[in-house]
Amino acid sequence: MCPVRKRSLCVLDCPDACSLEVEVEDGRLIDIDGDSRNPLTGGYICGKVRSQIKDHLYGGDRLRRPLMRSGAKGEADFEPIGWDHA
């Protein structure tokens, strides 16, 4: 299947309200870019949004199941739990 470009918007809550153009292939986001049709941002997007694909959506550190704190707050001790429990 060929990649499809779609219009979208930024999910971060900053005052710029950036418009995005995203490329989707087989249900996966493969590219994010600023939409130049937005007169406020002129196609600019910040580094946080530009890194969403690599760092947040499909990154190796992404959580894939719910965790519950098992140690004291601040100790970073967590154990996996089921979705129903979460």
Tab-separated table of N, CA and C in Angstrom:
chain	number	residue	atom	x	y	z
A	1	MET	N	0.845	-1.181	0.000
A	1	MET	CA	0.000	0.000	0.000
A	1	MET	C	0.892	1.247	0.000
A	2	CYS	N	0.507	2.248	-0.746
A	2	CYS	CA	1.272	3.490	-0.852
A	2	CYS	C	1.026	4.376	0.365
A	3	PRO	N	2.045	5.137	0.771
A	3	PRO	CA	1.843	6.089	1.870
A	3	PRO	C	0.810	7.147	1.495
A	4	VAL	N	0.049	7.599	2.477
A	4	VAL	CA	-0.987	8.607	2.285
A	4	VAL	C	-0.659	9.802	3.162
A	5	ARG	N	-0.705	11.014	2.585
A	5	ARG	CA	-0.492	12.245	3.360
A	5	ARG	C	-1.843	12.730	3.850
A	6	LYS	N	-1.883	13.103	5.130
A	6	LYS	CA	-3.120	13.587	5.731
A	6	LYS	C	-2.826	14.836	6.543
A	7	ARG	N	-3.835	15.644	6.727
A	7	ARG	CA	-3.721	16.817	7.600
A	7	ARG	C	-4.057	16.391	9.020
A	8	SER	N	-3.339	16.959	9.971
A	8	SER	CA	-3.570	16.636	11.368
A	8	SER	C	-3.242	17.864	12.200
A	9	LEU	N	-3.174	17.682	13.503
A	9	LEU	CA	-2.815	18.786	14.384
A	9	LEU	C	-1.953	18.278	15.519
A	10	CYS	N	-1.258	19.169	16.119
A	10	CYS	CA	-0.363	18.832	17.220
A	10	CYS	C	-1.169	18.518	18.476
A	11	VAL	N	-0.720	17.504	19.214
A	11	VAL	CA	-1.430	17.110	20.429
A	11	VAL	C	-0.886	17.799	21.677
A	12	LEU	N	0.235	18.520	21.540
A	12	LEU	CA	0.786	19.228	22.691
A	12	LEU	C	-0.032	20.484	22.948
A	13	ASP	N	-0.089	20.893	24.194
A	13	ASP	CA	-0.945	22.008	24.591
A	13	ASP	C	-0.133	23.298	24.708
A	14	CYS	N	0.439	23.744	23.595
A	14	CYS	CA	1.168	25.009	23.613
A	14	CYS	C	0.360	26.048	22.837
A	15	PRO	N	0.692	27.315	22.939
A	15	PRO	CA	-0.135	28.353	22.321
A	15	PRO	C	-0.038	28.433	20.801
A	16	ASP	N	0.905	27.732	20.169
A	16	ASP	CA	1.074	27.858	18.721
A	16	ASP	C	-0.007	27.137	17.911
A	17	ALA	N	-0.631	26.106	18.456
A	17	ALA	CA	-1.682	25.351	17.761
A	17	ALA	C	-1.221	24.925	16.367
A	18	CYS	N	-0.118	24.204	16.295
A	18	CYS	CA	0.497	23.824	15.019
A	18	CYS	C	-0.379	22.871	14.216
A	19	SER	N	-0.412	23.111	12.923
A	19	SER	CA	-1.048	22.199	11.976
A	19	SER	C	0.031	21.276	11.436
A	20	LEU	N	-0.332	20.037	11.191
A	20	LEU	CA	0.632	19.050	10.737
A	20	LEU	C	0.185	18.401	9.448
A	21	GLU	N	1.161	17.893	8.708
A	21	GLU	CA	0.922	16.961	7.624
A	21	GLU	C	1.619	15.678	8.033
A	22	VAL	N	0.873	14.588	8.041
A	22	VAL	CA	1.451	13.308	8.451
A	22	VAL	C	1.355	12.326	7.302
A	23	GLU	N	2.283	11.395	7.273
A	23	GLU	CA	2.266	10.360	6.254
A	23	GLU	C	2.017	9.033	6.949
A	24	VAL	N	1.026	8.295	6.449
A	24	VAL	CA	0.604	7.034	7.043
A	24	VAL	C	0.729	5.934	5.996
A	25	GLU	N	1.298	4.809	6.421
A	25	GLU	CA	1.399	3.657	5.532
A	25	GLU	C	1.040	2.404	6.312
A	26	ASP	N	0.085	1.649	5.820
A	26	ASP	CA	-0.377	0.423	6.480
A	26	ASP	C	-0.749	0.668	7.935
A	27	GLY	N	-1.392	1.805	8.219
A	27	GLY	CA	-1.849	2.107	9.567
A	27	GLY	C	-0.779	2.609	10.516
A	28	ARG	N	0.435	2.808	10.011
A	28	ARG	CA	1.543	3.303	10.843
A	28	ARG	C	1.955	4.692	10.398
A	29	LEU	N	2.180	5.559	11.361
A	29	LEU	CA	2.681	6.894	11.081
A	29	LEU	C	4.144	6.775	10.677
A	30	ILE	N	4.501	7.322	9.508
A	30	ILE	CA	5.896	7.195	9.067
A	30	ILE	C	6.591	8.543	8.919
A	31	ASP	N	5.834	9.654	8.913
A	31	ASP	CA	6.455	10.967	8.805
A	31	ASP	C	5.539	12.022	9.395
A	32	ILE	N	6.140	13.022	10.029
A	32	ILE	CA	5.417	14.176	10.571
A	32	ILE	C	6.124	15.421	10.057
A	33	ASP	N	5.351	16.374	9.565
A	33	ASP	CA	5.923	17.637	9.118
A	33	ASP	C	4.918	18.743	9.404
A	34	GLY	N	5.386	19.969	9.422
A	34	GLY	CA	4.499	21.096	9.620
A	34	GLY	C	3.680	21.367	8.377
A	35	ASP	N	2.464	21.832	8.558
A	35	ASP	CA	1.595	22.187	7.438
A	35	ASP	C	1.823	23.656	7.110
A	36	SER	N	2.335	23.929	5.931
A	36	SER	CA	2.663	25.303	5.543
A	36	SER	C	1.422	26.164	5.322
A	37	ARG	N	0.229	25.562	5.300
A	37	ARG	CA	-1.002	26.337	5.126
A	37	ARG	C	-1.416	27.071	6.392
A	38	ASN	N	-0.783	26.764	7.532
A	38	ASN	CA	-1.098	27.459	8.776
A	38	ASN	C	-0.370	28.799	8.778
A	39	PRO	N	-1.089	29.929	8.732
A	39	PRO	CA	-0.426	31.230	8.655
A	39	PRO	C	0.337	31.596	9.934
A	40	LEU	N	-0.021	31.016	11.052
A	40	LEU	CA	0.655	31.335	12.308
A	40	LEU	C	2.037	30.688	12.388
A	41	THR	N	2.144	29.431	11.978
A	41	THR	CA	3.413	28.715	12.115
A	41	THR	C	4.167	28.543	10.805
A	42	GLY	N	3.498	28.679	9.674
A	42	GLY	CA	4.155	28.614	8.376
A	42	GLY	C	4.900	27.309	8.116
A	43	GLY	N	4.411	26.203	8.653
A	43	GLY	CA	5.043	24.906	8.420
A	43	GLY	C	6.058	24.502	9.466
A	44	TYR	N	6.329	25.354	10.441
A	44	TYR	CA	7.286	25.036	11.503
A	44	TYR	C	6.644	24.097	12.525
A	45	ILE	N	7.399	23.109	12.986
A	45	ILE	CA	7.006	22.320	14.156
A	45	ILE	C	8.232	22.162	15.049
A	46	CYS	N	8.003	22.048	16.329
A	46	CYS	CA	9.101	21.959	17.290
A	46	CYS	C	9.733	20.563	17.272
A	47	GLY	N	10.876	20.445	17.888
A	47	GLY	CA	11.592	19.181	17.962
A	47	GLY	C	10.843	18.112	18.721
A	48	LYS	N	10.040	18.512	19.711
A	48	LYS	CA	9.263	17.523	20.467
A	48	LYS	C	8.296	16.791	19.566
A	49	VAL	N	7.619	17.529	18.701
A	49	VAL	CA	6.654	16.908	17.798
A	49	VAL	C	7.381	16.123	16.712
A	50	ARG	N	8.457	16.673	16.190
A	50	ARG	CA	9.202	16.006	15.126
A	50	ARG	C	9.731	14.643	15.586
A	51	SER	N	10.001	14.487	16.868
A	51	SER	CA	10.543	13.224	17.383
A	51	SER	C	9.460	12.265	17.884
A	52	GLN	N	8.184	12.582	17.711
A	52	GLN	CA	7.097	11.738	18.217
A	52	GLN	C	7.156	10.316	17.686
A	53	ILE	N	7.459	10.143	16.410
A	53	ILE	CA	7.469	8.795	15.819
A	53	ILE	C	8.550	7.948	16.463
A	54	LYS	N	9.769	8.446	16.443
A	54	LYS	CA	10.918	7.672	16.912
A	54	LYS	C	10.905	7.491	18.428
A	55	ASP	N	10.628	8.556	19.162
A	55	ASP	CA	10.770	8.510	20.618
A	55	ASP	C	9.528	8.035	21.363
A	56	HIS	N	8.356	8.343	20.858
A	56	HIS	CA	7.149	8.067	21.632
A	56	HIS	C	6.268	6.965	21.047
A	57	LEU	N	5.965	7.037	19.769
A	57	LEU	CA	5.055	6.049	19.193
A	57	LEU	C	5.672	4.670	19.054
A	58	TYR	N	6.886	4.611	18.506
A	58	TYR	CA	7.483	3.318	18.188
A	58	TYR	C	8.846	3.128	18.846
A	59	GLY	N	9.194	3.932	19.816
A	59	GLY	CA	10.489	3.845	20.475
A	59	GLY	C	10.620	2.618	21.368
A	60	GLY	N	11.858	2.185	21.554
A	60	GLY	CA	12.120	1.001	22.355
A	60	GLY	C	11.774	1.159	23.834
A	61	ASP	N	11.745	2.393	24.331
A	61	ASP	CA	11.439	2.634	25.747
A	61	ASP	C	9.949	2.819	26.008
A	62	ARG	N	9.137	2.716	24.962
A	62	ARG	CA	7.701	2.919	25.124
A	62	ARG	C	7.094	1.825	26.004
A	63	LEU	N	6.225	2.208	26.919
A	63	LEU	CA	5.525	1.240	27.750
A	63	LEU	C	4.510	0.494	26.907
A	64	ARG	N	4.497	-0.807	27.022
A	64	ARG	CA	3.591	-1.624	26.224
A	64	ARG	C	2.526	-2.310	27.072
A	65	ARG	N	2.640	-2.188	28.377
A	65	ARG	CA	1.633	-2.736	29.287
A	65	ARG	C	1.623	-1.882	30.546
A	66	PRO	N	0.517	-1.900	31.273
A	66	PRO	CA	0.431	-1.061	32.471
A	66	PRO	C	1.374	-1.555	33.569
A	67	LEU	N	1.860	-0.605	34.327
A	67	LEU	CA	2.739	-0.896	35.460
A	67	LEU	C	2.144	-0.267	36.707
A	68	MET	N	2.427	-0.874	37.862
A	68	MET	CA	2.001	-0.322	39.142
A	68	MET	C	3.232	-0.176	40.021
A	69	ARG	N	3.311	0.945	40.716
A	69	ARG	CA	4.454	1.178	41.594
A	69	ARG	C	4.460	0.129	42.695
A	70	SER	N	5.622	-0.512	42.883
A	70	SER	CA	5.728	-1.538	43.917
A	70	SER	C	6.657	-1.114	45.053
A	71	GLY	N	7.412	-0.064	44.856
A	71	GLY	CA	8.294	0.438	45.900
A	71	GLY	C	7.829	1.805	46.362
A	72	ALA	N	8.664	2.449	47.128
A	72	ALA	CA	8.337	3.788	47.607
A	72	ALA	C	8.388	4.781	46.448
A	73	LYS	N	7.629	5.846	46.567
A	73	LYS	CA	7.605	6.874	45.543
A	73	LYS	C	9.024	7.395	45.313
A	74	GLY	N	9.412	7.495	44.059
A	74	GLY	CA	10.743	7.980	43.723
A	74	GLY	C	11.777	6.892	43.520
A	75	GLU	N	11.459	5.658	43.884
A	75	GLU	CA	12.420	4.568	43.743
A	75	GLU	C	12.392	3.908	42.366
A	76	ALA	N	11.405	4.222	41.558
A	76	ALA	CA	11.263	3.662	40.208
A	76	ALA	C	11.149	2.142	40.221
A	77	ASP	N	10.444	1.598	41.197
A	77	ASP	CA	10.160	0.162	41.248
A	77	ASP	C	8.723	-0.059	40.791
A	78	PHE	N	8.567	-0.772	39.683
A	78	PHE	CA	7.251	-1.025	39.122
A	78	PHE	C	7.116	-2.490	38.769
A	79	GLU	N	5.882	-2.975	38.790
A	79	GLU	CA	5.624	-4.347	38.363
A	79	GLU	C	4.484	-4.343	37.355
A	80	PRO	N	4.538	-5.219	36.364
A	80	PRO	CA	3.472	-5.279	35.360
A	80	PRO	C	2.150	-5.727	35.978
A	81	ILE	N	1.071	-5.140	35.495
A	81	ILE	CA	-0.269	-5.541	35.924
A	81	ILE	C	-1.127	-5.695	34.668
A	82	GLY	N	-2.295	-6.295	34.811
A	82	GLY	CA	-3.195	-6.488	33.682
A	82	GLY	C	-3.972	-5.223	33.354
A	83	TRP	N	-4.505	-5.187	32.135
A	83	TRP	CA	-5.265	-4.020	31.702
A	83	TRP	C	-6.532	-3.831	32.536
A	84	ASP	N	-7.190	-4.908	32.926
A	84	ASP	CA	-8.395	-4.798	33.737
A	84	ASP	C	-8.097	-4.186	35.099
A	85	HIS	N	-6.968	-4.565	35.686
A	85	HIS	CA	-6.564	-4.013	36.979
A	85	HIS	C	-6.233	-2.531	36.854
A	86	ALA	N	-5.597	-2.159	35.755
A	86	ALA	CA	-5.207	-0.757	35.555
A	86	ALA	C	-6.445	0.134	35.452
